[in-house]
Tab-separated table of C-alpha atoms in Angstrom:
chain	number	residue	atom	x	y	z
A	63	MET	CA	0.002	0.006	-0.009
A	64	LEU	CA	1.255	3.494	-0.907
A	65	ASP	CA	1.656	6.158	1.773
A	66	LEU	CA	0.156	8.918	-0.378
A	67	ILE	CA	-1.334	9.453	-3.822
A	68	LEU	CA	-1.609	12.940	-5.247
A	69	THR	CA	-4.323	12.726	-7.876
A	70	ASP	CA	-4.953	14.932	-10.914
A	71	ALA	CA	-1.532	16.619	-11.003
A	72	ARG	CA	-0.154	18.422	-14.078
A	73	LEU	CA	3.450	17.372	-14.901
A	74	PRO	CA	2.699	19.003	-17.467
A	75	ARG	CA	0.393	16.139	-18.574
A	76	PRO	CA	-2.302	15.039	-16.133
A	77	ALA	CA	-1.214	12.149	-13.896
A	78	ASP	CA	-1.385	10.785	-10.367
A	79	ILE	CA	1.736	10.549	-8.219
A	80	GLY	CA	2.223	7.611	-5.847
A	81	ILE	CA	4.559	8.046	-2.877
A	82	ALA	CA	5.964	5.541	-0.383
A	83	ASP	CA	8.862	5.689	2.056
A	84	GLY	CA	9.676	9.251	1.064
A	85	ARG	CA	10.064	8.511	-2.655
A	86	ILE	CA	7.949	8.654	-5.764
A	87	VAL	CA	7.166	5.043	-6.727
A	88	ALA	CA	4.667	5.507	-9.549
A	89	VAL	CA	3.356	8.167	-11.929
A	90	GLY	CA	0.251	7.432	-13.971
A	91	ARG	CA	-3.309	6.329	-13.322
A	92	ASP	CA	-4.995	3.642	-11.178
A	93	LEU	CA	-2.055	3.393	-8.784
A	94	GLY	CA	-3.850	1.242	-6.265
A	95	PRO	CA	-4.661	1.767	-2.577
A	96	ALA	CA	-3.011	4.397	-0.386
A	97	ARG	CA	-3.197	5.424	3.232
A	98	GLN	CA	-3.917	8.981	2.104
A	99	THR	CA	-5.144	10.584	-1.114
A	100	ARG	CA	-5.026	14.290	-2.030
A	101	ASP	CA	-6.821	15.688	-5.073
A	102	LEU	CA	-4.735	18.473	-6.619
A	103	GLY	CA	-7.495	19.599	-8.962
A	104	GLY	CA	-5.375	19.771	-12.112
A	105	ARG	CA	-2.764	22.058	-10.562
A	106	ALA	CA	0.857	22.147	-11.720
A	107	VAL	CA	3.487	20.194	-9.824
A	108	LEU	CA	7.212	20.836	-9.865
A	109	PRO	CA	10.071	19.264	-7.970
A	110	GLY	CA	11.025	21.409	-4.978
A	111	LEU	CA	12.820	24.530	-6.201
A	112	VAL	CA	16.592	24.802	-5.797
A	113	GLU	CA	18.268	27.999	-4.543
A	114	ALA	CA	21.889	27.734	-5.716
A	115	HIS	CA	23.258	31.027	-4.364
A	116	ILE	CA	22.088	33.070	-1.394
A	117	HIS	CA	23.682	34.896	1.549
A	118	LEU	CA	21.647	34.085	4.659
A	119	ASP	CA	24.170	35.626	7.042
A	120	LYS	CA	23.812	39.176	5.796
A	121	ALA	CA	20.110	39.167	4.872
A	122	GLY	CA	17.718	41.637	6.423
A	123	ILE	CA	20.231	44.315	7.445
A	124	LEU	CA	19.015	47.128	5.198
A	125	CYS	CA	17.386	48.868	8.146
A	126	ARG	CA	20.843	49.140	9.782
A	127	CYS	CA	22.705	50.754	6.915
A	128	GLY	CA	20.534	51.851	4.003
A	129	GLN	CA	21.297	51.115	0.380
A	130	SER	CA	24.616	51.368	-1.431
A	131	HIS	CA	25.462	52.937	-4.789
A	132	SER	CA	28.241	50.568	-5.861
A	133	LEU	CA	29.537	47.074	-5.295
A	134	ALA	CA	32.576	48.369	-3.407
A	135	GLN	CA	30.367	50.447	-1.093
A	136	ALA	CA	28.119	47.440	-0.389
A	137	VAL	CA	31.161	45.280	0.516
A	138	ALA	CA	32.583	47.983	2.757
A	139	THR	CA	29.249	48.591	4.493
A	140	VAL	CA	28.711	44.951	5.335
A	141	SER	CA	32.357	44.567	6.350
A	142	ALA	CA	31.851	47.198	9.044
A	143	LEU	CA	28.510	45.770	10.186
A	144	LYS	CA	29.521	42.101	10.434
A	145	ARG	CA	32.055	42.821	13.173
A	146	ASP	CA	29.019	43.126	15.456
A	147	PHE	CA	27.018	40.175	14.101
A	148	THR	CA	26.233	37.716	16.863
A	149	THR	CA	25.262	34.089	16.377
A	150	ALA	CA	21.810	34.841	17.742
A	151	ASP	CA	21.351	37.827	15.426
A	152	VAL	CA	22.363	35.882	12.312
A	153	ARG	CA	20.251	32.916	13.312
A	154	ALA	CA	17.127	35.056	13.741
A	155	ARG	CA	17.526	36.942	10.449
A	156	ALA	CA	18.441	33.852	8.466
A	157	ALA	CA	15.539	31.894	9.905
A	158	ARG	CA	13.089	34.502	8.571
A	159	VAL	CA	14.608	34.150	5.115
A	160	LEU	CA	14.561	30.364	5.270
A	161	GLU	CA	10.873	30.329	6.210
A	162	ALA	CA	10.062	32.756	3.390
A	163	ALA	CA	11.997	30.596	0.922
A	164	ILE	CA	10.295	27.397	2.093
A	165	THR	CA	6.825	28.848	1.657
A	166	GLN	CA	7.854	30.054	-1.818
A	167	GLY	CA	8.616	26.457	-2.791
A	168	THR	CA	12.381	26.154	-2.140
A	169	MET	CA	13.477	22.754	-0.842
A	170	HIS	CA	17.226	22.822	-1.533
A	171	MET	CA	19.537	25.718	-0.891
A	172	ARG	CA	23.234	26.652	-1.023
A	173	SER	CA	24.102	29.580	1.232
A	174	HIS	CA	27.415	31.371	1.345
A	175	VAL	CA	28.556	32.419	4.811
A	176	GLU	CA	31.371	34.890	5.332
A	177	VAL	CA	34.272	33.476	7.309
A	178	ASP	CA	37.074	35.947	8.040
A	179	PRO	CA	38.686	37.784	10.989
A	180	ARG	CA	35.727	40.217	11.251
A	181	ALA	CA	32.878	37.658	11.188
A	182	GLY	CA	34.916	34.861	12.768
A	183	LEU	CA	32.867	31.646	12.891
A	184	ARG	CA	29.787	33.201	14.494
A	185	SER	CA	27.672	33.320	11.321
A	186	LEU	CA	28.748	29.799	10.383
A	187	THR	CA	27.646	28.535	13.804
A	188	ALA	CA	24.209	30.074	13.243
A	189	LEU	CA	23.777	28.451	9.842
A	190	LEU	CA	24.918	25.047	11.089
A	191	ALA	CA	22.166	25.178	13.695
A	192	LEU	CA	19.563	26.271	11.124
A	193	ARG	CA	20.548	23.424	8.835
A	194	ASP	CA	19.301	21.053	11.515
A	195	ASP	CA	16.307	23.199	12.538
A	196	TYR	CA	14.828	23.270	9.030
A	197	ALA	CA	15.851	19.861	7.715
A	198	PHE	CA	12.185	18.794	7.775
A	199	ALA	CA	11.489	21.194	4.903
A	200	LEU	CA	14.772	22.123	3.244
A	201	ASP	CA	18.265	20.724	2.600
A	202	LEU	CA	20.894	23.386	3.254
A	203	GLN	CA	24.400	23.368	1.820
A	204	ILE	CA	26.825	25.754	3.539
A	205	CYS	CA	29.648	27.389	1.602
A	206	ALA	CA	32.435	28.885	3.745
A	207	PHE	CA	33.153	32.063	1.835
A	208	ALA	CA	36.019	34.600	1.718
A	209	GLN	CA	34.173	37.751	0.643
A	210	GLU	CA	36.931	40.290	1.159
A	211	GLY	CA	39.917	38.413	-0.212
A	212	LEU	CA	42.311	35.787	1.056
A	213	THR	CA	45.942	36.677	0.374
A	214	ASN	CA	45.255	40.235	1.579
A	215	ASP	CA	43.294	39.103	4.686
A	216	PRO	CA	45.561	37.242	7.137
A	217	GLY	CA	43.751	34.658	9.224
A	218	THR	CA	41.013	33.933	6.654
A	219	GLU	CA	42.652	30.781	5.255
A	220	ALA	CA	42.875	29.199	8.705
A	221	LEU	CA	39.266	30.099	9.434
A	222	LEU	CA	38.118	28.430	6.202
A	223	GLU	CA	39.876	25.258	7.322
A	224	GLN	CA	38.119	25.472	10.682
A	225	ALA	CA	34.799	26.028	8.954
A	226	LEU	CA	35.207	22.762	7.042
A	227	ASP	CA	36.133	20.972	10.263
A	228	LEU	CA	32.917	22.277	11.870
A	229	GLY	CA	30.693	21.061	9.035
A	230	ALA	CA	30.700	23.503	6.134
A	231	ASP	CA	30.047	21.623	2.873
A	232	LEU	CA	32.203	23.543	0.410
A	233	LEU	CA	34.481	26.546	-0.132
A	234	GLY	CA	33.852	29.877	-1.796
A	235	GLY	CA	36.092	32.724	-2.924
A	236	CYS	CA	35.917	36.166	-4.471
A	237	PRO	CA	39.042	36.727	-6.598
A	238	TYR	CA	38.089	40.266	-7.652
A	239	THR	CA	38.361	41.531	-4.068
A	240	ASP	CA	41.847	39.980	-3.588
A	241	THR	CA	45.107	41.835	-4.239
A	242	ASP	CA	46.342	38.603	-5.860
A	243	PRO	CA	43.296	36.990	-7.532
A	244	LEU	CA	45.170	34.087	-9.114
A	245	ALA	CA	46.879	33.215	-5.844
A	246	GLN	CA	43.484	33.112	-4.123
A	247	ILE	CA	42.173	30.775	-6.811
A	248	ASP	CA	45.193	28.466	-6.384
A	249	ILE	CA	44.934	28.393	-2.607
A	250	LEU	CA	41.233	27.529	-2.682
A	251	PHE	CA	41.701	24.809	-5.332
A	252	ALA	CA	44.491	23.244	-3.274
A	253	MET	CA	42.362	23.302	-0.116
A	254	ALA	CA	39.281	21.960	-1.921
A	255	VAL	CA	41.177	19.072	-3.494
A	256	ARG	CA	42.880	18.197	-0.228
A	257	ARG	CA	39.566	18.287	1.673
A	258	GLY	CA	37.463	16.748	-1.120
A	259	VAL	CA	34.909	19.582	-1.375
A	260	ASP	CA	33.344	21.607	-4.169
A	261	LEU	CA	34.155	25.242	-5.009
A	262	ASP	CA	31.865	28.190	-5.638
A	263	PHE	CA	33.453	31.489	-6.763
A	264	HIS	CA	32.041	34.979	-7.146
A	265	VAL	CA	33.700	36.250	-10.341
A	266	ASP	CA	33.737	38.955	-13.034
A	267	PHE	CA	31.175	41.192	-11.347
A	268	ASP	CA	31.404	44.226	-13.626
A	269	LEU	CA	30.672	45.314	-17.180
A	270	ASP	CA	34.203	45.374	-18.576
A	271	PRO	CA	34.750	42.456	-21.013
A	272	GLU	CA	38.483	42.466	-20.200
A	273	GLY	CA	40.173	40.818	-17.226
A	274	SER	CA	37.947	37.789	-16.805
A	275	HIS	CA	39.031	35.039	-14.376
A	276	ILE	CA	36.919	32.388	-16.140
A	277	ARG	CA	39.827	30.960	-18.140
A	278	ALA	CA	42.051	30.698	-15.047
A	279	ILE	CA	39.369	28.863	-13.091
A	280	CYS	CA	38.509	26.547	-15.996
A	281	ASP	CA	42.189	25.695	-16.480
A	282	ARG	CA	42.635	24.781	-12.836
A	283	THR	CA	39.378	22.835	-12.800
A	284	VAL	CA	40.681	20.558	-15.549
A	285	ARG	CA	44.196	20.360	-14.063
A	286	HIS	CA	42.821	19.185	-10.732
A	287	GLY	CA	40.162	16.904	-12.181
A	288	TRP	CA	37.438	18.962	-10.502
A	289	GLN	CA	34.989	18.969	-13.431
A	290	GLY	CA	31.382	19.170	-12.253
A	291	ARG	CA	32.480	20.518	-8.872
A	292	VAL	CA	33.051	24.222	-9.582
A	293	THR	CA	30.449	26.972	-9.835
A	294	LEU	CA	30.781	30.642	-10.783
A	295	GLY	CA	28.357	33.251	-9.527
A	296	HIS	CA	27.550	36.557	-11.253
A	297	ALA	CA	30.006	36.339	-14.209
A	298	THR	CA	28.429	39.518	-15.544
A	299	LYS	CA	31.359	40.195	-17.906
A	300	LEU	CA	29.633	37.631	-20.083
A	301	ALA	CA	26.779	40.091	-20.526
A	302	ILE	CA	29.025	42.670	-22.243
A	303	MET	CA	31.201	40.419	-24.396
A	304	ASP	CA	30.818	40.323	-28.191
A	305	ASP	CA	29.444	37.156	-29.781
A	306	ALA	CA	32.815	35.631	-30.565
A	307	ARG	CA	34.233	36.123	-27.085
A	308	LEU	CA	31.013	34.914	-25.450
A	309	ALA	CA	31.147	31.706	-27.555
A	310	GLU	CA	34.802	31.230	-26.623
A	311	HIS	CA	34.044	31.483	-22.907
A	312	ALA	CA	30.987	29.256	-23.199
A	313	ALA	CA	33.170	26.596	-24.777
A	314	LEU	CA	35.746	26.929	-21.987
A	315	LEU	CA	33.033	26.493	-19.346
A	316	ALA	CA	31.458	23.505	-21.108
A	317	ARG	CA	34.773	21.697	-21.563
A	318	ALA	CA	35.742	22.265	-17.930
A	319	GLY	CA	32.321	21.318	-16.574
A	320	VAL	CA	32.104	24.625	-14.679
A	321	ALA	CA	28.571	25.847	-13.843
A	322	VAL	CA	27.359	29.455	-13.894
A	323	VAL	CA	24.723	31.113	-11.684
A	324	ALA	CA	23.140	34.446	-12.592
A	325	LEU	CA	21.687	36.634	-9.801
A	326	PRO	CA	19.273	38.884	-11.753
A	327	ALA	CA	18.075	41.115	-8.909
A	328	THR	CA	21.563	41.993	-7.645
A	329	ASP	CA	23.214	42.011	-11.064
A	330	LEU	CA	20.627	44.439	-12.448
A	331	TYR	CA	20.694	46.626	-9.325
A	332	LEU	CA	24.453	47.092	-8.941
A	333	ASN	CA	25.723	46.948	-12.525
A	334	GLY	CA	25.708	50.145	-14.556
A	335	MET	CA	24.568	52.464	-11.778
A	336	ASP	CA	26.952	55.115	-13.102
A	337	GLN	CA	25.248	55.023	-16.525
A	338	GLY	CA	21.794	56.058	-15.379
A	339	HIS	CA	18.862	55.093	-17.604
A	340	ARG	CA	21.251	53.897	-20.327
A	341	ALA	CA	22.707	51.114	-18.189
A	342	PRO	CA	23.056	47.739	-19.973
A	343	ARG	CA	21.309	44.718	-18.565
A	344	GLY	CA	24.350	43.272	-16.817
A	345	VAL	CA	23.004	39.708	-16.369
A	346	ALA	CA	24.939	36.720	-17.715
A	347	PRO	CA	23.094	35.285	-20.761
A	348	LEU	CA	22.789	31.778	-19.424
A	349	HIS	CA	20.535	30.513	-22.209
A	350	LEU	CA	23.342	31.121	-24.691
A	351	LEU	CA	25.913	29.028	-22.790
A	352	GLU	CA	25.426	25.779	-24.706
A	353	GLY	CA	26.557	22.681	-22.799
A	354	VAL	CA	26.992	24.580	-19.493
A	355	THR	CA	25.073	23.829	-16.315
A	356	VAL	CA	23.284	27.054	-15.351
A	357	ALA	CA	20.994	28.398	-12.675
A	358	VAL	CA	19.230	31.579	-11.599
A	359	ALA	CA	19.252	32.450	-7.891
A	360	THR	CA	18.401	35.108	-5.308
A	361	ASN	CA	21.817	36.151	-3.917
A	362	ASN	CA	20.835	38.821	-1.366
A	363	VAL	CA	17.674	39.843	0.421
A	364	MET	CA	17.093	43.262	1.968
A	365	ASN	CA	20.676	44.438	2.300
A	366	PRO	CA	23.042	46.920	0.551
A	367	PHE	CA	23.689	44.494	-2.301
A	368	THR	CA	19.941	44.014	-3.021
A	369	PRO	CA	17.469	46.219	-1.169
A	370	TYR	CA	14.457	43.961	-1.816
A	371	GLY	CA	13.520	40.292	-2.157
A	372	ASP	CA	10.798	37.791	-1.236
A	373	CYS	CA	12.761	34.569	-1.878
A	374	ALA	CA	10.500	33.553	-4.758
A	375	LEU	CA	12.641	31.642	-7.221
A	376	LEU	CA	9.832	31.618	-9.786
A	377	ARG	CA	10.000	35.425	-9.679
A	378	MET	CA	13.760	35.262	-10.396
A	379	ALA	CA	13.227	32.917	-13.333
A	380	ASN	CA	10.431	35.181	-14.614
A	381	LEU	CA	12.703	38.226	-14.214
A	382	TYR	CA	15.450	36.479	-16.185
A	383	ALA	CA	12.993	35.754	-18.995
A	384	ASN	CA	11.914	39.404	-19.072
A	385	VAL	CA	15.462	40.754	-19.085
A	386	MET	CA	16.506	38.388	-21.891
A	387	HIS	CA	13.386	38.933	-24.011
A	388	LEU	CA	12.513	35.226	-23.754
A	389	GLY	CA	8.959	34.203	-24.699
A	390	ALA	CA	6.871	31.131	-24.008
A	391	ASP	CA	9.105	28.931	-26.156
A	392	HIS	CA	11.866	29.427	-23.556
A	393	PHE	CA	9.757	28.990	-20.410
A	394	ASP	CA	10.946	25.409	-19.868
A	395	THR	CA	14.543	26.629	-20.143
A	396	CYS	CA	13.909	29.248	-17.441
A	397	LEU	CA	12.156	26.722	-15.194
A	398	ASN	CA	15.154	24.454	-15.474
A	399	MET	CA	17.281	27.302	-14.070
A	400	VAL	CA	15.514	26.973	-10.702
A	401	THR	CA	15.036	23.177	-10.764
A	402	HIS	CA	17.210	20.678	-12.654
A	403	GLY	CA	20.094	23.048	-13.443
A	404	PRO	CA	20.867	24.034	-9.853
A	405	ALA	CA	20.120	20.490	-8.685
A	406	ARG	CA	22.871	19.264	-10.999
A	407	LEU	CA	25.435	21.857	-9.924
A	408	MET	CA	24.713	21.113	-6.268
A	409	GLY	CA	25.095	17.376	-6.857
A	410	LEU	CA	21.591	16.472	-5.686
A	411	GLN	CA	20.731	12.808	-6.042
A	412	GLY	CA	17.230	11.521	-6.835
A	413	TYR	CA	15.935	14.939	-7.872
A	414	GLY	CA	12.870	15.119	-10.096
A	415	LEU	CA	9.385	13.706	-10.558
A	416	ALA	CA	10.130	10.261	-11.897
A	417	PRO	CA	9.694	6.939	-10.075
A	418	GLY	CA	12.620	6.478	-7.726
A	419	ASP	CA	13.143	10.210	-7.143
A	420	ARG	CA	12.794	11.753	-3.696
A	421	ALA	CA	9.258	12.897	-3.026
A	422	ASP	CA	10.240	16.560	-2.720
A	423	LEU	CA	7.620	18.474	-4.701
A	424	ILE	CA	5.452	21.570	-4.720
A	425	VAL	CA	1.921	22.244	-5.928
A	426	LEU	CA	1.373	25.568	-7.665
A	427	ASP	CA	-1.730	27.657	-8.195
A	428	ALA	CA	-1.531	27.245	-11.977
A	429	ALA	CA	-2.751	24.887	-14.658
A	430	SER	CA	0.761	24.060	-15.971
A	431	PRO	CA	4.409	24.623	-15.067
A	432	ALA	CA	4.714	27.152	-17.934
A	433	ASP	CA	1.730	29.110	-16.606
A	434	ALA	CA	3.291	29.034	-13.142
A	435	LEU	CA	6.393	30.752	-14.501
A	436	ALA	CA	4.458	33.258	-16.578
A	437	MET	CA	2.187	34.304	-13.722
A	438	ILE	CA	4.676	33.812	-10.853
A	439	ALA	CA	2.061	31.522	-9.380
A	440	PRO	CA	2.338	30.986	-5.634
A	441	PRO	CA	2.960	27.471	-4.285
A	442	LEU	CA	-0.088	26.176	-2.425
A	443	MET	CA	1.659	23.326	-0.579
A	444	GLY	CA	4.880	21.356	-0.497
A	445	PHE	CA	5.824	17.760	0.303
A	446	LYS	CA	9.296	16.998	1.618
A	447	ALA	CA	10.154	13.275	1.495
A	448	GLY	CA	6.416	12.695	1.060
A	449	ARG	CA	5.399	14.607	4.169
A	450	GLN	CA	3.573	17.902	3.793
A	451	SER	CA	5.997	20.592	4.897
A	452	PHE	CA	4.065	23.797	4.271
A	453	ASP	CA	0.578	24.984	3.422
A	454	ARG	CA	-0.264	28.247	1.659
A	455	PRO	CA	-4.001	28.371	0.830
A	456	ALA	CA	-4.996	29.978	-2.434
A	457	ALA	CA	-6.444	33.465	-2.300
A	458	ARG	CA	-10.220	33.674	-2.633
A	459	LEU	CA	-12.629	36.463	-3.304
A	460	LEU	CA	-15.238	37.336	-0.640
A	461	ARG	CA	-18.169	38.571	-2.715
A	462	PRO	CA	-20.869	40.660	-1.100
């Protein structure tokens, strides 16, 4: 007997979903008896959304500092504030973001957490606790991250090692803030290979096509045999390259198995501020990177890097489609950027809606997945390992 059958789901074709022992065991019709049956009324179902790049530790601090007018100002502002971050403070702010993300349909998340002499390990401690607190609804990967450099920031390298000892899942770097970007890349690759963890870099966050670090990272990825284990966030130089150079970099990324994550809200907000209403889009054109694993993600919520955000990944995918002039024929591509693409770059096993996959899924207030993207349809409920993890009733009119 099945534990649960979800009847009349749209996948996008109508089907019933049979669940047992936390996994999908059948998709079709006439699935047999079940302990519980839920009628979805023809609503769209997606696998739980995947947030590949967010900063939980510095979310919700806009009220303390106001907005910034450049990337450098945002980094400096948070650098000053995080000296006073406490574990309790980070835990409370990050919990609010996690709960918002869960009720927007996110079930897998990778969060960067700044580890350096100013933040110490306090923010990491908070996120490690939250990983356990919210495991019933969301799987959280924690990336120990050197935001302000490494070679120029004595003590950071040792703290990254400690973060891995304490339970961080992977390492992150930011070469463009380092006085020796290539040395930072080499140090982090050496540490990652020695510790057997993935890498996630912030790179190329400007609109100058020159000076990209993509080739250096791709070269080292191949040299160390780390294909499929390296991700690049932002990479907004790709947005300003000519066609030939973009194709060249796409080929480099594909050959090296290096993934790219665009952060539309932050990338649009911070790039081109000095150019007023003539600012270029400044978002990496993921849909043109043939053969590359790609994702769209949130990045920051209510802080100097991004002074807004509701943690809705469908909104981010919809925003990407708008920015790139993508119509309905590309909606599946955009949906993949918040589902299968980030699932692949995060190494998730058993992700999807096929028999054998984990029963992590969401039900949307839409008649099809494409409609859900177009309308930014809210999730109505979610099931994590076959157990309902959140409920968000549909809005209804109260007629006189």
